[in-house]
PDB file of N, CA and C in Angstrom:
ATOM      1  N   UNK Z   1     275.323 191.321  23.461  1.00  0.00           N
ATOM      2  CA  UNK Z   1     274.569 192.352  24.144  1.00  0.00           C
ATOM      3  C   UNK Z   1     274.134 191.833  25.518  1.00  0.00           C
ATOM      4  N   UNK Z   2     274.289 192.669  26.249  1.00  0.00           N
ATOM      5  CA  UNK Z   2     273.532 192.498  27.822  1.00  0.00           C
ATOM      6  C   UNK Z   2     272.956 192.811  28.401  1.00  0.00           C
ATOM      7  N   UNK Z   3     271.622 192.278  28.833  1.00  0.00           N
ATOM      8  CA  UNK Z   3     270.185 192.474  28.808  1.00  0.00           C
ATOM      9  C   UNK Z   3     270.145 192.826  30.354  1.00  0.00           C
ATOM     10  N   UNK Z   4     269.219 194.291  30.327  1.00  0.00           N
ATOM     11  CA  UNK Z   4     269.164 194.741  32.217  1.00  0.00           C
ATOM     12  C   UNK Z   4     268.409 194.236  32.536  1.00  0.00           C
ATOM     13  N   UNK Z   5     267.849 193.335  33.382  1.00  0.00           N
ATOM     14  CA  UNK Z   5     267.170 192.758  34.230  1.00  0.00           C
ATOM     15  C   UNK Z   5     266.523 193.077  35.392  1.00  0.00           C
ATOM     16  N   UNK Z   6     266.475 194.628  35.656  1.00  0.00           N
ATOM     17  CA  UNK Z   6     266.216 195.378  36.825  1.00  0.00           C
ATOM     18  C   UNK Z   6     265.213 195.493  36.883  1.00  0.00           C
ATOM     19  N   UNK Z   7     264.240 195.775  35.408  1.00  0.00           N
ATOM     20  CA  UNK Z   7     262.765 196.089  35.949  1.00  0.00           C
ATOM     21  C   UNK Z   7     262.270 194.201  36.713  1.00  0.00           C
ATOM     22  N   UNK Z   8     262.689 192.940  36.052  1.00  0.00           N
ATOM     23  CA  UNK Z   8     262.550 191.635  36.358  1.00  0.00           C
ATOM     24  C   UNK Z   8     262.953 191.536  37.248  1.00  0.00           C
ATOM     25  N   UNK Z   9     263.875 191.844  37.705  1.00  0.00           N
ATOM     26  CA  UNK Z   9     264.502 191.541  38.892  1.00  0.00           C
ATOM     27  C   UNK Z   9     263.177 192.490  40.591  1.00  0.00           C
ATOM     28  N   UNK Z  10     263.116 193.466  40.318  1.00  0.00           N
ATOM     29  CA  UNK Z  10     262.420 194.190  40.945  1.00  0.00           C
ATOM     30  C   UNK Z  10     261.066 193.657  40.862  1.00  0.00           C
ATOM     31  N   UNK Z  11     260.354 192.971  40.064  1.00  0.00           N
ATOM     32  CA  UNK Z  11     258.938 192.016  40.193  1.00  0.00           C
ATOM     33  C   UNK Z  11     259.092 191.041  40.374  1.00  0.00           C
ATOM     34  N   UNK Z  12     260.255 190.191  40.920  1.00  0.00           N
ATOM     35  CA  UNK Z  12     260.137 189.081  41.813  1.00  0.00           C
ATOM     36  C   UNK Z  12     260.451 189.345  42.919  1.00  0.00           C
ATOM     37  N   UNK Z  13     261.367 190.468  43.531  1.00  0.00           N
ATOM     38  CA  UNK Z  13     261.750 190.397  44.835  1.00  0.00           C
ATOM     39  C   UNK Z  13     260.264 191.014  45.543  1.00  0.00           C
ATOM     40  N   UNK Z  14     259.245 191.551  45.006  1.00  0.00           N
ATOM     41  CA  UNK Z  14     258.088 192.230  45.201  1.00  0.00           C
ATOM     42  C   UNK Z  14     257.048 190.841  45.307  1.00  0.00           C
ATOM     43  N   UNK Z  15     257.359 189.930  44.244  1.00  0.00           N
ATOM     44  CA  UNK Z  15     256.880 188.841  44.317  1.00  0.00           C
ATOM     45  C   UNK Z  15     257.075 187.413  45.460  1.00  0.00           C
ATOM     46  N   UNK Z  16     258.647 188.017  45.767  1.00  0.00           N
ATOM     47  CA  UNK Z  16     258.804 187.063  46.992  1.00  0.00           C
ATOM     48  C   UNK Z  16     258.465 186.609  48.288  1.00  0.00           C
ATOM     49  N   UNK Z  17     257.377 186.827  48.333  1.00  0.00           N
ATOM     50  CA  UNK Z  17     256.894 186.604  49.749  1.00  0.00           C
ATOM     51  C   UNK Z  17     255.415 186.344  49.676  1.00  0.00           C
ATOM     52  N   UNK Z  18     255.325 185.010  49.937  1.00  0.00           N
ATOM     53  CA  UNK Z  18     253.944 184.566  49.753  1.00  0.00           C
ATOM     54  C   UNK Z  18     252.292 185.454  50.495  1.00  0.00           C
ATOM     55  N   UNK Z  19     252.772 186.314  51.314  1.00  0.00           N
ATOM     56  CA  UNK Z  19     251.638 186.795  51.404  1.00  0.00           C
ATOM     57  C   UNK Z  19     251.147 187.743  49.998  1.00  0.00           C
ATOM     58  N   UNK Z  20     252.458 188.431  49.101  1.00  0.00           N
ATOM     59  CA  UNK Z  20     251.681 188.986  48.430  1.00  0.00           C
ATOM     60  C   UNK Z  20     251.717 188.171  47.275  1.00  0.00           C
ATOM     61  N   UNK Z  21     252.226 186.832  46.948  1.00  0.00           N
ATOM     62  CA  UNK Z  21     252.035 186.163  46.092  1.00  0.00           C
ATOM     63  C   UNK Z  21     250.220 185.471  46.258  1.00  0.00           C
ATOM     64  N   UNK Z  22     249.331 185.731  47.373  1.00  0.00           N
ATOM     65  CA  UNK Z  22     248.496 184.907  47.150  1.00  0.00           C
ATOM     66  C   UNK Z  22     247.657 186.379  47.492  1.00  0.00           C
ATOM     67  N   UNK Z  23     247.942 187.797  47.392  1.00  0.00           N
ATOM     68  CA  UNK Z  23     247.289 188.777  46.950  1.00  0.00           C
ATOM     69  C   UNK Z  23     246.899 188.750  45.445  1.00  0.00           C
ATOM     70  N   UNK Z  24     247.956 189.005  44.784  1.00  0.00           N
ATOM     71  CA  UNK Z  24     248.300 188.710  43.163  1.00  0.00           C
ATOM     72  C   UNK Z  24     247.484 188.224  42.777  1.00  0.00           C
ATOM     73  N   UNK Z  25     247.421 186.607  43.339  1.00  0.00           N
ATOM     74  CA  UNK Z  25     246.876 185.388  42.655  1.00  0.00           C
ATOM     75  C   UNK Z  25     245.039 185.872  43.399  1.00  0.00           C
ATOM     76  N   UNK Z  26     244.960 186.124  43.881  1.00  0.00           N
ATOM     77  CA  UNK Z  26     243.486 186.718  44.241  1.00  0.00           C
ATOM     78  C   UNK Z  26     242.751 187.683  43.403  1.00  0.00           C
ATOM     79  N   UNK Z  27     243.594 188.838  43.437  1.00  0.00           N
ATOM     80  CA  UNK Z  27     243.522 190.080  42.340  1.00  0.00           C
ATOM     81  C   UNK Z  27     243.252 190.043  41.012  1.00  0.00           C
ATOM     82  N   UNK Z  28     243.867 188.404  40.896  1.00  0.00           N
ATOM     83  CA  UNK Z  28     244.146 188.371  38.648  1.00  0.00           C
ATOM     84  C   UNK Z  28     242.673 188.633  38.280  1.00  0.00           C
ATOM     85  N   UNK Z  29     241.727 187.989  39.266  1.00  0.00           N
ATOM     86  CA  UNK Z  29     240.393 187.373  38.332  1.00  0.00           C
ATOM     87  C   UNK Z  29     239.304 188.613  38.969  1.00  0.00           C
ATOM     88  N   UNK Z  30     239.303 189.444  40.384  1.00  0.00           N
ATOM     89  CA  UNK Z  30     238.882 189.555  41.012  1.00  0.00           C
ATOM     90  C   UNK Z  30     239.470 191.174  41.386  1.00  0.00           C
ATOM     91  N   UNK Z  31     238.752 192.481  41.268  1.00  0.00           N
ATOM     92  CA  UNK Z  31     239.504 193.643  42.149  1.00  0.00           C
ATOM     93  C   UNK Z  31     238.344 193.642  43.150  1.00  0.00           C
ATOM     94  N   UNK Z  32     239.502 194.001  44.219  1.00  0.00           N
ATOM     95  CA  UNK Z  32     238.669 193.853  45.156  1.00  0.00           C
ATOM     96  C   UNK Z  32     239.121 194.936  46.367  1.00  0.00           C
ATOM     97  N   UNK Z  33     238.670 195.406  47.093  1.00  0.00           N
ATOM     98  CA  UNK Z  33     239.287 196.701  48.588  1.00  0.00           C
ATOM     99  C   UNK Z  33     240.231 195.193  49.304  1.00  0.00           C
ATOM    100  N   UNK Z  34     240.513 196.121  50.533  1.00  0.00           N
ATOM    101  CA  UNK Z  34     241.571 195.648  51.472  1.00  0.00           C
ATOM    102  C   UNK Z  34     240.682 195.074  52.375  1.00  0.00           C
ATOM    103  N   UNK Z  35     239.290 195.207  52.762  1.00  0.00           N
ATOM    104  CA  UNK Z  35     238.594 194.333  53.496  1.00  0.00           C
ATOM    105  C   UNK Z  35     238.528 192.877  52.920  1.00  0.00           C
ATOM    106  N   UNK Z  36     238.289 192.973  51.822  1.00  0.00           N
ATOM    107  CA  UNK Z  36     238.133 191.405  51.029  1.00  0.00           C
ATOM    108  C   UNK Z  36     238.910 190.769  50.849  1.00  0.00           C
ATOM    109  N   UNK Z  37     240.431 191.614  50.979  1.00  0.00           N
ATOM    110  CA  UNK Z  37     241.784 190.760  51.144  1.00  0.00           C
ATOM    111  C   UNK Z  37     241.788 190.458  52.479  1.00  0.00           C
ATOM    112  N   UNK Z  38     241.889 190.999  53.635  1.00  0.00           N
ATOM    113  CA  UNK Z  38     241.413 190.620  55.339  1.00  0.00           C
ATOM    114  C   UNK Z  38     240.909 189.698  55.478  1.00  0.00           C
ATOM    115  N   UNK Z  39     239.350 189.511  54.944  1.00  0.00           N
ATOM    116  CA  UNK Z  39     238.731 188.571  54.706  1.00  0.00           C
ATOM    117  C   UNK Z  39     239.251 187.479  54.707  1.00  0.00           C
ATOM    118  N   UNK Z  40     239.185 187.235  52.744  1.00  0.00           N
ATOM    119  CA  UNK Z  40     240.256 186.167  52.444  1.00  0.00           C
ATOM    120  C   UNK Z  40     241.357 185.364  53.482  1.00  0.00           C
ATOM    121  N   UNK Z  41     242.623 186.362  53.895  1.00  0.00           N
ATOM    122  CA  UNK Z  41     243.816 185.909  53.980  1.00  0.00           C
ATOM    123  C   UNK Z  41     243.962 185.478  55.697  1.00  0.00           C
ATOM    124  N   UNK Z  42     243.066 186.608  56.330  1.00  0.00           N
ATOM    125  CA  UNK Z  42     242.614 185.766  57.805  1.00  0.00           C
ATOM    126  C   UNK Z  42     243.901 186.851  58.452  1.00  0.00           C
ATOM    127  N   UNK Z  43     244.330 187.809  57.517  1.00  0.00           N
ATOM    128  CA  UNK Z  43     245.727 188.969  58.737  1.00  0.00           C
ATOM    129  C   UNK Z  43     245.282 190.103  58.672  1.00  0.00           C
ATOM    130  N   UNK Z  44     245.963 190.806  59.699  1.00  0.00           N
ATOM    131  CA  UNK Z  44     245.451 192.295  60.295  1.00  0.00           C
ATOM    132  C   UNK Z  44     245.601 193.211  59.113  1.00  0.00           C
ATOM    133  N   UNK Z  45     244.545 193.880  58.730  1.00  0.00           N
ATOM    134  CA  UNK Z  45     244.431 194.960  57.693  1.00  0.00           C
ATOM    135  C   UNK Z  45     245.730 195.840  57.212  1.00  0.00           C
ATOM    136  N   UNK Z  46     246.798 196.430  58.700  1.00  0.00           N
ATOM    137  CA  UNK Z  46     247.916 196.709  58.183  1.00  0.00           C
ATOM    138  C   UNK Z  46     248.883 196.241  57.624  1.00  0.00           C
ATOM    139  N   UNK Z  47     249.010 194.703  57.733  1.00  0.00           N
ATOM    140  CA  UNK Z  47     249.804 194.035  57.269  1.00  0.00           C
ATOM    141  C   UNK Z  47     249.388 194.162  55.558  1.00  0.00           C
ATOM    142  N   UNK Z  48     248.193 193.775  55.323  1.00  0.00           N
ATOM    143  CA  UNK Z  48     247.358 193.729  53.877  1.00  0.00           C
ATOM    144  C   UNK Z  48     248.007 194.711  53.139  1.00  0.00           C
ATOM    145  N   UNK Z  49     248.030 195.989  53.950  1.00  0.00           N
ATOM    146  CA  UNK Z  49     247.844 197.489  53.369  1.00  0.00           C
ATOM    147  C   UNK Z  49     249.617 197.380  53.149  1.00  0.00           C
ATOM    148  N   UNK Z  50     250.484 196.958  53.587  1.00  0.00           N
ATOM    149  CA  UNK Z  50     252.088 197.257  53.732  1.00  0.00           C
ATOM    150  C   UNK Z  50     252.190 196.216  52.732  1.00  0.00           C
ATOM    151  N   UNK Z  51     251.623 195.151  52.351  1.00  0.00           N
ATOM    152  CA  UNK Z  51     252.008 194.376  51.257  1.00  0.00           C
ATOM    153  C   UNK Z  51     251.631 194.805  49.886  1.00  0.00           C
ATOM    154  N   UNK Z  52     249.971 195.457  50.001  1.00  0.00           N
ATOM    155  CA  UNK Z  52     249.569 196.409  48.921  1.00  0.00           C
ATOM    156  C   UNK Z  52     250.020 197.412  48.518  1.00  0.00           C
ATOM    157  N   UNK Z  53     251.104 198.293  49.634  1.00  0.00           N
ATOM    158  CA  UNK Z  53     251.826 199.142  49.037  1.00  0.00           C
ATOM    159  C   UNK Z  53     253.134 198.771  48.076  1.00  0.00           C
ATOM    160  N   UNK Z  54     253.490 197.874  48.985  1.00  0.00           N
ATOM    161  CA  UNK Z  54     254.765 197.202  48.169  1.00  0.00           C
ATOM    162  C   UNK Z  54     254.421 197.053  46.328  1.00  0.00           C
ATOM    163  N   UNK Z  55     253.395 195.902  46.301  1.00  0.00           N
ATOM    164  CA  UNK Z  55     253.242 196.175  45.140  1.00  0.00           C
ATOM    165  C   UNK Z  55     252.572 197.152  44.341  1.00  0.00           C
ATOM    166  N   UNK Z  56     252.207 198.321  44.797  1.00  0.00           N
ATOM    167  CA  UNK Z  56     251.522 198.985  43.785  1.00  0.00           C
ATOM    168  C   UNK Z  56     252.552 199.879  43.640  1.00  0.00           C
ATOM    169  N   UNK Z  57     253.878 199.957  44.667  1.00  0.00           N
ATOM    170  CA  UNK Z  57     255.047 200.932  43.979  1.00  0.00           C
ATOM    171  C   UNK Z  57     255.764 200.251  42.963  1.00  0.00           C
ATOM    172  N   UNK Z  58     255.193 198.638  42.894  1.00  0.00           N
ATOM    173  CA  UNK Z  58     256.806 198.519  41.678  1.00  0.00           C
ATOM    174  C   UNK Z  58     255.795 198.121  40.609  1.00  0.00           C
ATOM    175  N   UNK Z  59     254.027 198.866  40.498  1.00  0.00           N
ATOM    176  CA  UNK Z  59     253.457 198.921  39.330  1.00  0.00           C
ATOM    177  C   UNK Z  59     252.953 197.286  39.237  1.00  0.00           C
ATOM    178  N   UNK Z  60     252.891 196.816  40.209  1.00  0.00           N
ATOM    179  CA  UNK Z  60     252.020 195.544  40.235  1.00  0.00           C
ATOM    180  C   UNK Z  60     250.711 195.184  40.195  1.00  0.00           C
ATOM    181  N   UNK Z  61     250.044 196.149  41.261  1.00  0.00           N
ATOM    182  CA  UNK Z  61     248.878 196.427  41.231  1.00  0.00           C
ATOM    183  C   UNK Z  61     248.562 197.926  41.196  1.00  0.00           C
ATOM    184  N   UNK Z  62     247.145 197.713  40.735  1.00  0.00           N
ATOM    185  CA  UNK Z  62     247.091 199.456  40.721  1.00  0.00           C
ATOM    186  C   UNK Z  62     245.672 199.718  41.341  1.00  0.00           C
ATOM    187  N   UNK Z  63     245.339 200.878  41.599  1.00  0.00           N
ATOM    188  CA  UNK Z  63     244.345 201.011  43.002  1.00  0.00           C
ATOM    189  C   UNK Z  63     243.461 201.859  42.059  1.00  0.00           C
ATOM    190  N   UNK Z  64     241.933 202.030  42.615  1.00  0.00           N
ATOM    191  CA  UNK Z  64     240.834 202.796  41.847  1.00  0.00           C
ATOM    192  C   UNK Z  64     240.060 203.143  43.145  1.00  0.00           C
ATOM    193  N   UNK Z  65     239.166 204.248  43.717  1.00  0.00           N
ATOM    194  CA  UNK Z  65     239.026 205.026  44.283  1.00  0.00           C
ATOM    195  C   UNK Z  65     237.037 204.471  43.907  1.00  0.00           C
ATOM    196  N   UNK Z  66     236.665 204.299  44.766  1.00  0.00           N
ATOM    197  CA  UNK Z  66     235.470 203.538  44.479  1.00  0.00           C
ATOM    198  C   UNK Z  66     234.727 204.044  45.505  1.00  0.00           C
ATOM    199  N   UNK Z  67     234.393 205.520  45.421  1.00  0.00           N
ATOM    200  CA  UNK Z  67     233.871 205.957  46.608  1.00  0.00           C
ATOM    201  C   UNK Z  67     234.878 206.106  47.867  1.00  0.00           C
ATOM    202  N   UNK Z  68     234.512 205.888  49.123  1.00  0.00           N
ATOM    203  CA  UNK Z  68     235.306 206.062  50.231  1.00  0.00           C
ATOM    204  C   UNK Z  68     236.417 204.916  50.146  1.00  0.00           C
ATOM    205  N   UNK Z  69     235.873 203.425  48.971  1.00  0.00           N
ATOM    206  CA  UNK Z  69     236.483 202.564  49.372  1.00  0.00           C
ATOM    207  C   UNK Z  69     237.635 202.790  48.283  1.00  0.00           C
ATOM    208  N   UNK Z  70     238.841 202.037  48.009  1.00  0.00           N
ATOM    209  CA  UNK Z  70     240.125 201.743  47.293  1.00  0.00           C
ATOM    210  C   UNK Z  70     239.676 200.280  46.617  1.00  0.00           C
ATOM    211  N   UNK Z  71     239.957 199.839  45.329  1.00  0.00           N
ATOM    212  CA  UNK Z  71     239.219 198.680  44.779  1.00  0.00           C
ATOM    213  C   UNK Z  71     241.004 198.718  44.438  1.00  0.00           C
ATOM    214  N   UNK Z  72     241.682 197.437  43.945  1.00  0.00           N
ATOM    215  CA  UNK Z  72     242.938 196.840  43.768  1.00  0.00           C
ATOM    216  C   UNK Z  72     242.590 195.885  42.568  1.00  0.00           C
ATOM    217  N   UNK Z  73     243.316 196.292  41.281  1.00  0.00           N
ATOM    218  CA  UNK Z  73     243.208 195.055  40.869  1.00  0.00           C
ATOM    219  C   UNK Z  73     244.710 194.901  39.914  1.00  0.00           C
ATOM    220  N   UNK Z  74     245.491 193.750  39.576  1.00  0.00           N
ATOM    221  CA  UNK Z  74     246.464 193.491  39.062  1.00  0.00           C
ATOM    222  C   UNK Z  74     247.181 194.184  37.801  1.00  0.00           C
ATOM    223  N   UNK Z  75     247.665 194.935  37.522  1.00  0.00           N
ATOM    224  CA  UNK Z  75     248.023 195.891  36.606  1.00  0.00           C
ATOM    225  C   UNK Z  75     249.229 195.185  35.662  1.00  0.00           C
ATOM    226  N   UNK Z  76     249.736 194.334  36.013  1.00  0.00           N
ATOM    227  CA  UNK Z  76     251.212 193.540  35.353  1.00  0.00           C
ATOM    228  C   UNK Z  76     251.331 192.479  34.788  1.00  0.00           C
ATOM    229  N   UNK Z  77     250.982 192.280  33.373  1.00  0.00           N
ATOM    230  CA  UNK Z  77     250.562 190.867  33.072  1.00  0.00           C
ATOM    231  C   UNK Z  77     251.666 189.929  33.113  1.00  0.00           C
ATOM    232  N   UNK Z  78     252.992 190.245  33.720  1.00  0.00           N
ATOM    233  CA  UNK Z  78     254.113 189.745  33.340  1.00  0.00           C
ATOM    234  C   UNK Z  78     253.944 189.264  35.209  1.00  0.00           C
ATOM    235  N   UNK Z  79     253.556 189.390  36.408  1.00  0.00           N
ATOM    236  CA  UNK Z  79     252.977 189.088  37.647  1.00  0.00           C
ATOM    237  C   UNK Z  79     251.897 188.228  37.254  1.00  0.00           C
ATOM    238  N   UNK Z  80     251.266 188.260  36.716  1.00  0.00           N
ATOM    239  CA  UNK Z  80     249.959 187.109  36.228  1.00  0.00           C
ATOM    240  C   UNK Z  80     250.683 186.109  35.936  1.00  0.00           C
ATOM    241  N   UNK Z  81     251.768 186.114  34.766  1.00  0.00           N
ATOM    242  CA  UNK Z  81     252.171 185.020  34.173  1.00  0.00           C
ATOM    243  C   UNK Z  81     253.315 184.189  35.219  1.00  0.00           C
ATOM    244  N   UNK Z  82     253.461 185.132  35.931  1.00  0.00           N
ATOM    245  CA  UNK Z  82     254.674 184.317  37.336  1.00  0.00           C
ATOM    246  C   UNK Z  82     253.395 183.304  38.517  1.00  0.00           C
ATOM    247  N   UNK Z  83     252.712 184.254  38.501  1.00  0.00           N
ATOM    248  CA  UNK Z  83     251.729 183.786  39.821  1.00  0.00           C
ATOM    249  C   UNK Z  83     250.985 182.244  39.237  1.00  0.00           C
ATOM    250  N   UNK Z  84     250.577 182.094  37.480  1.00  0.00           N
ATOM    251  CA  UNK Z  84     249.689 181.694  36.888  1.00  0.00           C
ATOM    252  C   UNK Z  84     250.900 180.012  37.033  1.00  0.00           C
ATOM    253  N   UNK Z  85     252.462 180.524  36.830  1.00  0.00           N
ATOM    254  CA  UNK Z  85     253.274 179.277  36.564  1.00  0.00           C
ATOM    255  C   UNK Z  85     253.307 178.723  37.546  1.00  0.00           C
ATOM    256  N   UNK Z  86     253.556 179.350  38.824  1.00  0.00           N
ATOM    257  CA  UNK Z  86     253.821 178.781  40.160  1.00  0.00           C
ATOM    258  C   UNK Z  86     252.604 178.324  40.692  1.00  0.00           C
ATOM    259  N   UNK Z  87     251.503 178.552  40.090  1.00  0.00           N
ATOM    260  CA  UNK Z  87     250.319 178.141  41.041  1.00  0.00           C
ATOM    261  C   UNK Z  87     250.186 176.718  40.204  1.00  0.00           C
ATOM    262  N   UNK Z  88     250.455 176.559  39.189  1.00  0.00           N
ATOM    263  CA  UNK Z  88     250.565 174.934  38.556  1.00  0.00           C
ATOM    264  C   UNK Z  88     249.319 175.113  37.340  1.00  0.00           C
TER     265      UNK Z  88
END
């Protein structure tokens, strides 16, 4: 039998790029808006927001409506367990 790999395959290429790998790894313990990722990561809010979209289309993270603000927190425990190996 031969196993599709597409949904896996599609949460690492989402995963590939360390800015949103050290979103992820922020998010696991912590939801938080897009100011507190700014904060954190020290880059321009749109950049934040184009990496946050990325993952919340392939169901990585998922967003909550917290008043005016957007709160983010990690929705994919199978992204936890990638972020959790690589971080050591």
């Amino acid at each position: 039998m031969i196993v599709d790999y597409s949904r896996e395959s599609e949460l690492l290429k989402a995963l590939a790029h360390p800015v949103r790998l050290k979103i992820v790894e922020g998010l696991i313990n912590n939801e938080c808006n897009v100011n507190k990722i700014v904060a954190n990561l020290g880059l321009p809010q749109s950049t934040i927001s184009q990496h946050l979209s990325i993952l919340k289309s392939r169901g990585i993270v998922k967003a909550r409506k917290d008043g005016l603000r957007t709160c983010y927190k990690v929705a994919d425990p199978k992204a936890v367990e990638i972020v959790k190996i690589m971080g050591g």
